[in-house]
């Protein structure tokens, strides 16, 4: 697994901050290591949602967040044909409830930003 992210993006929506990172993974188990790193780096984050694709194995985690953001992130990995990658977005709650639709949209936009940065470098 690559410890350094391939791409990163930050997004703020109604005072909530979303930190998105794209990683290359070698095995499905690598997602647990990536998430542990995010929990350490973003201790104030309320949720750490993620998706990973490694070979034929696909996995996503919503971490109790509304709007199924893990599934949204998995959709981004599929859309961009990222086969051995993990996409993780950590949300630091800003005090304003966004609702399921806006939460999913914010996670998608943050994830897209990390993928765009990775493609640009």
Coordinates of N, CA, C and O in Angstrom, one line a residue:
X1 N 0.8 -1.2 0.0 CA 0.0 0.0 0.0 C 0.9 1.2 0.0 O 1.9 1.3 0.6
X2 N 0.4 2.2 -0.7 CA 1.1 3.5 -0.7 C 0.6 4.4 0.4 O -0.6 4.7 0.5
X3 N 1.5 4.8 1.3 CA 1.1 5.6 2.4 C 0.8 7.0 2.0 O -0.1 7.7 2.5
X4 N 1.5 7.5 1.0 CA 1.2 8.8 0.5 C 0.0 8.8 -0.5 O -0.1 8.0 -1.3
X5 N -0.9 9.8 -0.3 CA -2.0 9.8 -1.2 C -1.6 10.2 -2.6 O -0.7 11.0 -2.8
X6 N -2.3 9.7 -3.6 CA -2.1 10.1 -5.0 C -2.7 11.5 -5.3 O -2.3 12.2 -6.2
X7 N -3.8 11.8 -4.6 CA -4.5 13.1 -4.8 C -5.3 13.4 -3.5 O -5.6 12.5 -2.7
X8 N -5.4 14.7 -3.3 CA -6.1 15.2 -2.1 C -7.0 16.4 -2.4 O -6.6 17.1 -3.3
X9 N -8.1 16.6 -1.7 CA -8.9 17.7 -1.9 C -9.6 18.1 -0.6 O -9.9 17.2 0.2
X10 N -9.9 19.4 -0.4 CA -10.6 19.8 0.7 C -11.8 20.6 0.2 O -11.7 21.4 -0.7
X11 N -13.0 20.4 0.9 CA -14.2 21.1 0.5 C -14.9 21.5 1.7 O -15.0 20.8 2.7
X12 N -15.5 22.7 1.7 CA -16.3 23.2 2.8 C -17.7 23.4 2.3 O -17.9 24.1 1.3
X13 N -18.7 22.8 3.1 CA -20.1 23.0 2.7 C -20.8 23.3 4.0 O -20.9 22.5 4.9
X14 N -21.4 24.5 4.1 CA -22.1 25.0 5.3 C -21.4 24.6 6.6 O -22.0 24.0 7.5
X15 N -20.2 25.0 6.7 CA -19.3 24.9 7.8 C -18.8 23.5 8.1 O -17.9 23.4 9.0
X16 N -19.2 22.5 7.4 CA -18.6 21.2 7.5 C -17.4 21.1 6.5 O -17.5 21.6 5.4
X17 N -16.3 20.5 7.0 CA -15.2 20.4 6.1 C -15.0 18.9 5.7 O -15.1 18.0 6.6
X18 N -14.7 18.7 4.5 CA -14.6 17.3 3.9 C -13.2 17.2 3.4 O -12.7 18.0 2.5
X19 N -12.4 16.2 3.8 CA -11.0 16.0 3.4 C -11.0 14.7 2.7 O -11.2 13.6 3.2
X20 N -10.7 14.7 1.4 CA -10.7 13.6 0.5 C -9.3 13.2 0.1 O -8.5 14.1 -0.3
X21 N -9.1 11.9 0.0 CA -7.8 11.4 -0.4 C -8.0 10.1 -1.2 O -8.8 9.3 -0.9
X22 N -7.2 10.0 -2.3 CA -7.1 8.8 -3.1 C -5.8 8.1 -2.9 O -4.8 8.7 -2.9
X23 N -5.9 6.8 -2.7 CA -4.7 5.9 -2.4 C -4.7 4.8 -3.4 O -5.7 4.3 -3.8
X24 N -3.5 4.3 -3.6 CA -3.4 3.0 -4.4 C -3.3 1.9 -3.3 O -2.6 2.0 -2.3
X25 N -4.1 0.8 -3.5 CA -4.1 -0.3 -2.6 C -3.7 -1.6 -3.3 O -4.0 -1.7 -4.5
X26 N -3.1 -2.5 -2.6 CA -2.6 -3.8 -3.2 C -3.6 -4.9 -2.8 O -3.6 -5.9 -3.5
X27 N -4.3 -4.8 -1.7 CA -5.2 -5.8 -1.2 C -6.4 -5.2 -0.5 O -6.3 -4.0 0.0
X28 N -7.5 -5.8 -0.5 CA -8.7 -5.3 0.2 C -8.5 -4.9 1.6 O -9.1 -4.0 2.1
X29 N -7.6 -5.6 2.3 CA -7.3 -5.4 3.7 C -6.6 -4.0 3.9 O -6.6 -3.5 5.1
X30 N -6.0 -3.4 2.9 CA -5.3 -2.2 3.0 C -6.3 -1.0 3.4 O -5.9 0.0 4.0
X31 N -7.6 -1.2 3.1 CA -8.5 -0.1 3.5 C -8.6 0.1 5.0 O -8.7 1.2 5.4
X32 N -8.5 -0.9 5.8 CA -8.5 -0.8 7.2 C -7.3 0.1 7.7 O -7.4 0.9 8.6
X33 N -6.1 -0.1 7.1 CA -5.0 0.7 7.4 C -5.1 2.1 7.1 O -4.8 3.0 7.8
X34 N -5.7 2.4 5.9 CA -5.9 3.7 5.4 C -6.9 4.4 6.4 O -6.7 5.6 6.8
X35 N -8.0 3.7 6.7 CA -9.0 4.3 7.6 C -8.4 4.6 9.0 O -8.7 5.6 9.6
X36 N -7.5 3.7 9.5 CA -6.9 3.9 10.8 C -6.0 5.2 10.7 O -6.0 6.0 11.7
X37 N -5.4 5.4 9.6 CA -4.6 6.6 9.5 C -5.4 7.9 9.5 O -5.1 8.9 10.0
X38 N -6.6 7.8 8.8 CA -7.5 8.9 8.8 C -8.1 9.2 10.2 O -8.3 10.4 10.5
X39 N -8.4 8.2 10.9 CA -8.9 8.4 12.3 C -7.9 9.1 13.2 O -8.2 9.9 14.0
X40 N -6.6 8.8 12.9 CA -5.5 9.4 13.7 C -5.3 10.9 13.2 O -5.2 11.8 14.0
X41 N -5.3 11.1 11.9 CA -5.0 12.4 11.4 C -6.2 13.4 11.6 O -6.0 14.6 11.7
X42 N -7.4 12.9 11.5 CA -8.6 13.7 11.6 C -9.4 13.3 12.8 O -10.5 12.8 12.7
X43 N -8.9 13.5 14.0 CA -9.6 13.1 15.2 C -10.9 13.8 15.5 O -11.8 13.3 16.2
X44 N -11.1 15.0 15.0 CA -12.3 15.7 15.2 C -13.4 15.3 14.1 O -14.5 15.8 14.3
X45 N -13.0 14.5 13.2 CA -14.0 14.1 12.2 C -15.1 13.2 12.8 O -14.8 12.3 13.5
X46 N -16.3 13.5 12.4 CA -17.4 12.7 12.8 C -17.5 11.4 12.1 O -18.0 10.4 12.6
X47 N -17.1 11.5 10.8 CA -17.3 10.3 9.9 C -16.1 10.2 9.0 O -15.6 11.2 8.5
X48 N -15.7 8.9 8.7 CA -14.7 8.6 7.8 C -15.2 7.6 6.8 O -15.3 6.4 7.1
X49 N -15.8 8.1 5.7 CA -16.4 7.2 4.7 C -15.4 6.8 3.7 O -14.5 7.6 3.3
X50 N -15.5 5.6 3.1 CA -14.5 5.1 2.2 C -15.1 4.1 1.2 O -16.1 3.5 1.5
X51 N -14.3 3.9 0.1 CA -14.6 2.9 -0.8 C -13.3 2.4 -1.4 O -12.3 3.1 -1.4
X52 N -13.3 1.1 -1.7 CA -12.1 0.5 -2.3 C -12.4 -0.5 -3.4 O -13.5 -1.2 -3.3
X53 N -11.6 -0.5 -4.4 CA -11.7 -1.6 -5.4 C -10.3 -2.2 -5.6 O -9.3 -1.5 -5.7
X54 N -10.3 -3.5 -5.5 CA -9.0 -4.2 -5.6 C -9.3 -5.5 -6.3 O -9.9 -6.4 -5.7
X55 N -9.0 -5.6 -7.6 CA -9.4 -6.8 -8.4 C -10.9 -6.8 -8.5 O -11.5 -5.8 -8.9
X56 N -11.4 -8.0 -8.2 CA -12.9 -8.1 -8.3 C -13.6 -7.8 -7.0 O -14.8 -7.8 -6.9
X57 N -12.8 -7.4 -6.0 CA -13.4 -7.1 -4.7 C -13.7 -5.6 -4.6 O -12.8 -4.7 -4.9
X58 N -14.9 -5.3 -4.3 CA -15.4 -3.9 -4.0 C -15.9 -3.8 -2.6 O -16.7 -4.7 -2.2
X59 N -15.6 -2.7 -2.0 CA -16.0 -2.5 -0.6 C -16.3 -1.0 -0.3 O -15.6 -0.2 -0.9
X60 N -17.3 -0.7 0.5 CA -17.5 0.6 0.9 C -18.0 0.7 2.3 O -18.5 -0.3 2.9
X61 N -17.7 1.8 3.0 CA -18.1 2.0 4.4 C -18.7 3.4 4.5 O -18.2 4.4 4.1
X62 N -20.0 3.4 5.1 CA -20.7 4.7 5.3 C -20.3 5.3 6.7 O -20.6 6.5 6.9
X63 N -19.8 4.6 7.6 CA -19.4 5.0 8.9 C -20.5 5.8 9.6 O -20.3 6.8 10.3
X64 N -21.8 5.3 9.5 CA -22.9 6.0 10.2 C -23.4 7.3 9.6 O -24.3 7.9 10.1
X65 N -22.9 7.7 8.5 CA -23.3 8.9 7.8 C -24.5 8.7 7.0 O -24.7 7.6 6.5
X66 N -25.4 9.7 6.9 CA -26.6 9.6 6.1 C -26.2 9.8 4.6 O -25.2 10.3 4.3
X67 N -27.1 9.4 3.7 CA -26.9 9.6 2.3 C -26.1 8.6 1.6 O -25.7 8.8 0.4
X68 N -25.7 7.5 2.2 CA -24.9 6.5 1.6 C -23.6 7.0 0.9 O -23.4 6.7 -0.3
X69 N -22.8 7.8 1.6 CA -21.6 8.3 0.9 C -20.6 7.3 0.5 O -19.9 7.5 -0.5
X70 N -20.5 6.2 1.2 CA -19.5 5.1 0.8 C -19.9 4.6 -0.6 O -19.0 4.3 -1.4
X71 N -21.2 4.4 -0.8 CA -21.6 3.9 -2.1 C -21.4 4.9 -3.2 O -21.0 4.6 -4.3
X72 N -21.5 6.2 -2.9 CA -21.2 7.3 -3.8 C -19.7 7.3 -4.2 O -19.4 7.4 -5.4
X73 N -18.9 7.1 -3.2 CA -17.4 7.0 -3.4 C -17.1 5.8 -4.3 O -16.2 5.9 -5.2
X74 N -17.7 4.7 -4.1 CA -17.5 3.5 -4.9 C -17.9 3.8 -6.3 O -17.2 3.4 -7.3
X75 N -19.0 4.5 -6.5 CA -19.4 4.9 -7.9 C -18.3 5.7 -8.6 O -18.1 5.6 -9.8
X76 N -17.7 6.6 -7.8 CA -16.6 7.4 -8.4 C -15.4 6.5 -8.9 O -14.9 6.7 -10.0
X77 N -15.1 5.6 -8.1 CA -14.0 4.7 -8.4 C -14.3 3.9 -9.7 O -13.5 3.7 -10.6
X78 N -15.6 3.5 -9.8 CA -16.0 2.7 -11.0 C -16.0 3.7 -12.2 O -15.6 3.3 -13.3
X79 N -16.6 4.9 -12.0 CA -16.7 5.8 -13.1 C -15.3 6.2 -13.7 O -15.2 6.3 -15.0
X80 N -14.3 6.3 -12.9 CA -12.9 6.6 -13.4 C -12.1 5.4 -13.6 O -10.9 5.6 -13.8
X81 N -12.7 4.2 -13.6 CA -12.0 3.0 -13.8 C -10.7 2.8 -13.0 O -9.7 2.4 -13.4
X82 N -10.8 3.1 -11.7 CA -9.7 3.0 -10.7 C -9.9 1.6 -10.1 O -10.7 1.4 -9.2
X83 N -9.0 0.7 -10.5 CA -9.1 -0.7 -10.1 C -8.5 -1.1 -8.8 O -9.0 -1.9 -8.0
X84 N -7.3 -0.5 -8.5 CA -6.6 -0.8 -7.2 C -6.4 0.4 -6.4 O -5.3 0.8 -6.1
X85 N -7.5 1.0 -6.0 CA -7.5 2.3 -5.3 C -8.5 2.3 -4.2 O -9.5 1.5 -4.2
X86 N -8.3 3.2 -3.2 CA -9.2 3.5 -2.1 C -9.4 5.0 -2.1 O -8.5 5.8 -2.4
X87 N -10.6 5.4 -1.9 CA -11.0 6.8 -1.8 C -11.6 7.0 -0.4 O -12.6 6.3 -0.1
X88 N -11.1 7.9 0.4 CA -11.5 8.1 1.7 C -11.8 9.6 1.9 O -11.1 10.4 1.5
X89 N -13.0 9.9 2.5 CA -13.4 11.2 2.8 C -13.7 11.3 4.3 O -14.6 10.6 4.8
X90 N -13.0 12.2 5.0 CA -13.3 12.4 6.4 C -14.1 13.7 6.5 O -13.7 14.7 5.9
X91 N -15.2 13.7 7.3 CA -16.0 14.9 7.5 C -15.9 15.4 8.9 O -16.2 14.7 9.9
X92 N -15.5 16.7 9.0 CA -15.5 17.4 10.3 C -16.8 18.2 10.3 O -17.0 19.1 9.6
X93 N -17.7 17.8 11.2 CA -19.1 18.4 11.3 C -19.0 19.9 11.7 O -18.3 20.2 12.6
X94 N -19.7 20.7 10.9 CA -19.7 22.1 11.2 C -20.9 22.7 11.9 O -21.0 23.9 12.1
X95 N -21.8 21.8 12.4 CA -22.9 22.3 13.2 C -24.2 22.5 12.4 O -25.3 22.7 13.0
X96 N -24.2 22.3 11.1 CA -25.4 22.5 10.3 C -25.7 21.1 9.6 O -24.9 20.6 8.9
X97 N -26.9 20.6 9.9 CA -27.3 19.4 9.2 C -27.5 19.6 7.7 O -28.2 20.6 7.4
X98 N -27.0 18.7 6.9 CA -27.0 18.9 5.5 C -28.2 18.1 4.8 O -28.6 18.5 3.7
X99 N -28.6 17.0 5.4 CA -29.6 16.2 4.8 C -28.9 15.2 3.9 O -27.8 15.4 3.4
X100 N -29.5 14.0 3.7 CA -28.9 13.0 2.9 C -28.4 13.4 1.5 O -27.4 13.0 1.1
X101 N -29.2 14.1 0.8 CA -28.9 14.5 -0.6 C -27.6 15.4 -0.6 O -26.7 15.2 -1.4
X102 N -27.6 16.4 0.2 CA -26.5 17.3 0.3 C -25.2 16.7 0.8 O -24.1 17.0 0.4
X103 N -25.4 15.7 1.8 CA -24.2 15.0 2.3 C -23.6 14.2 1.2 O -22.4 14.2 0.9
X104 N -24.4 13.4 0.4 CA -23.9 12.6 -0.7 C -23.3 13.4 -1.7 O -22.2 13.1 -2.2
X105 N -23.8 14.6 -2.0 CA -23.3 15.5 -3.0 C -21.9 16.0 -2.6 O -21.0 16.1 -3.3
X106 N -21.8 16.4 -1.3 CA -20.6 16.9 -0.8 C -19.5 15.9 -0.8 O -18.3 16.2 -1.2
X107 N -19.8 14.6 -0.4 CA -18.8 13.6 -0.4 C -18.4 13.3 -1.9 O -17.2 13.1 -2.2
X108 N -19.3 13.3 -2.8 CA -19.0 13.1 -4.2 C -18.1 14.2 -4.7 O -17.1 13.9 -5.4
X109 N -18.4 15.5 -4.4 CA -17.6 16.6 -4.9 C -16.2 16.5 -4.4 O -15.2 16.8 -5.1
X110 N -16.1 16.2 -3.1 CA -14.7 16.1 -2.5 C -14.0 15.0 -3.1 O -12.8 15.1 -3.4
X111 N -14.6 13.8 -3.3 CA -13.9 12.7 -3.9 C -13.5 13.0 -5.3 O -12.4 12.6 -5.7
X112 N -14.3 13.6 -6.1 CA -14.0 14.0 -7.4 C -12.8 14.9 -7.4 O -11.9 14.8 -8.3
X113 N -12.7 15.8 -6.5 CA -11.5 16.7 -6.4 C -10.2 16.0 -6.2 O -9.2 16.3 -6.8
X114 N -10.3 15.0 -5.3 CA -9.1 14.2 -5.0 C -8.7 13.4 -6.3 O -7.5 13.3 -6.6
X115 N -9.6 12.9 -7.0 CA -9.3 12.1 -8.2 C -8.8 13.0 -9.3 O -7.8 12.7 -10.0
X116 N -9.4 14.2 -9.5 CA -8.9 15.2 -10.4 C -7.4 15.6 -10.1 O -6.6 15.7 -11.0
X117 N -7.1 15.8 -8.9 CA -5.7 16.1 -8.5 C -4.8 15.0 -8.8 O -3.7 15.2 -9.3
X118 N -5.2 13.8 -8.6 CA -4.3 12.6 -8.9 C -4.1 12.5 -10.4 O -3.0 12.2 -10.8
X119 N -5.1 12.7 -11.2 CA -5.0 12.6 -12.6 C -4.1 13.7 -13.2 O -3.5 13.6 -14.2
X120 N -4.1 14.9 -12.5 CA -3.4 16.0 -13.0 C -1.9 16.0 -12.7 O -1.1 16.6 -13.3
X121 N -1.5 15.1 -11.7 CA -0.1 15.0 -11.3 C 0.6 13.8 -12.0 O 0.2 13.1 -12.7

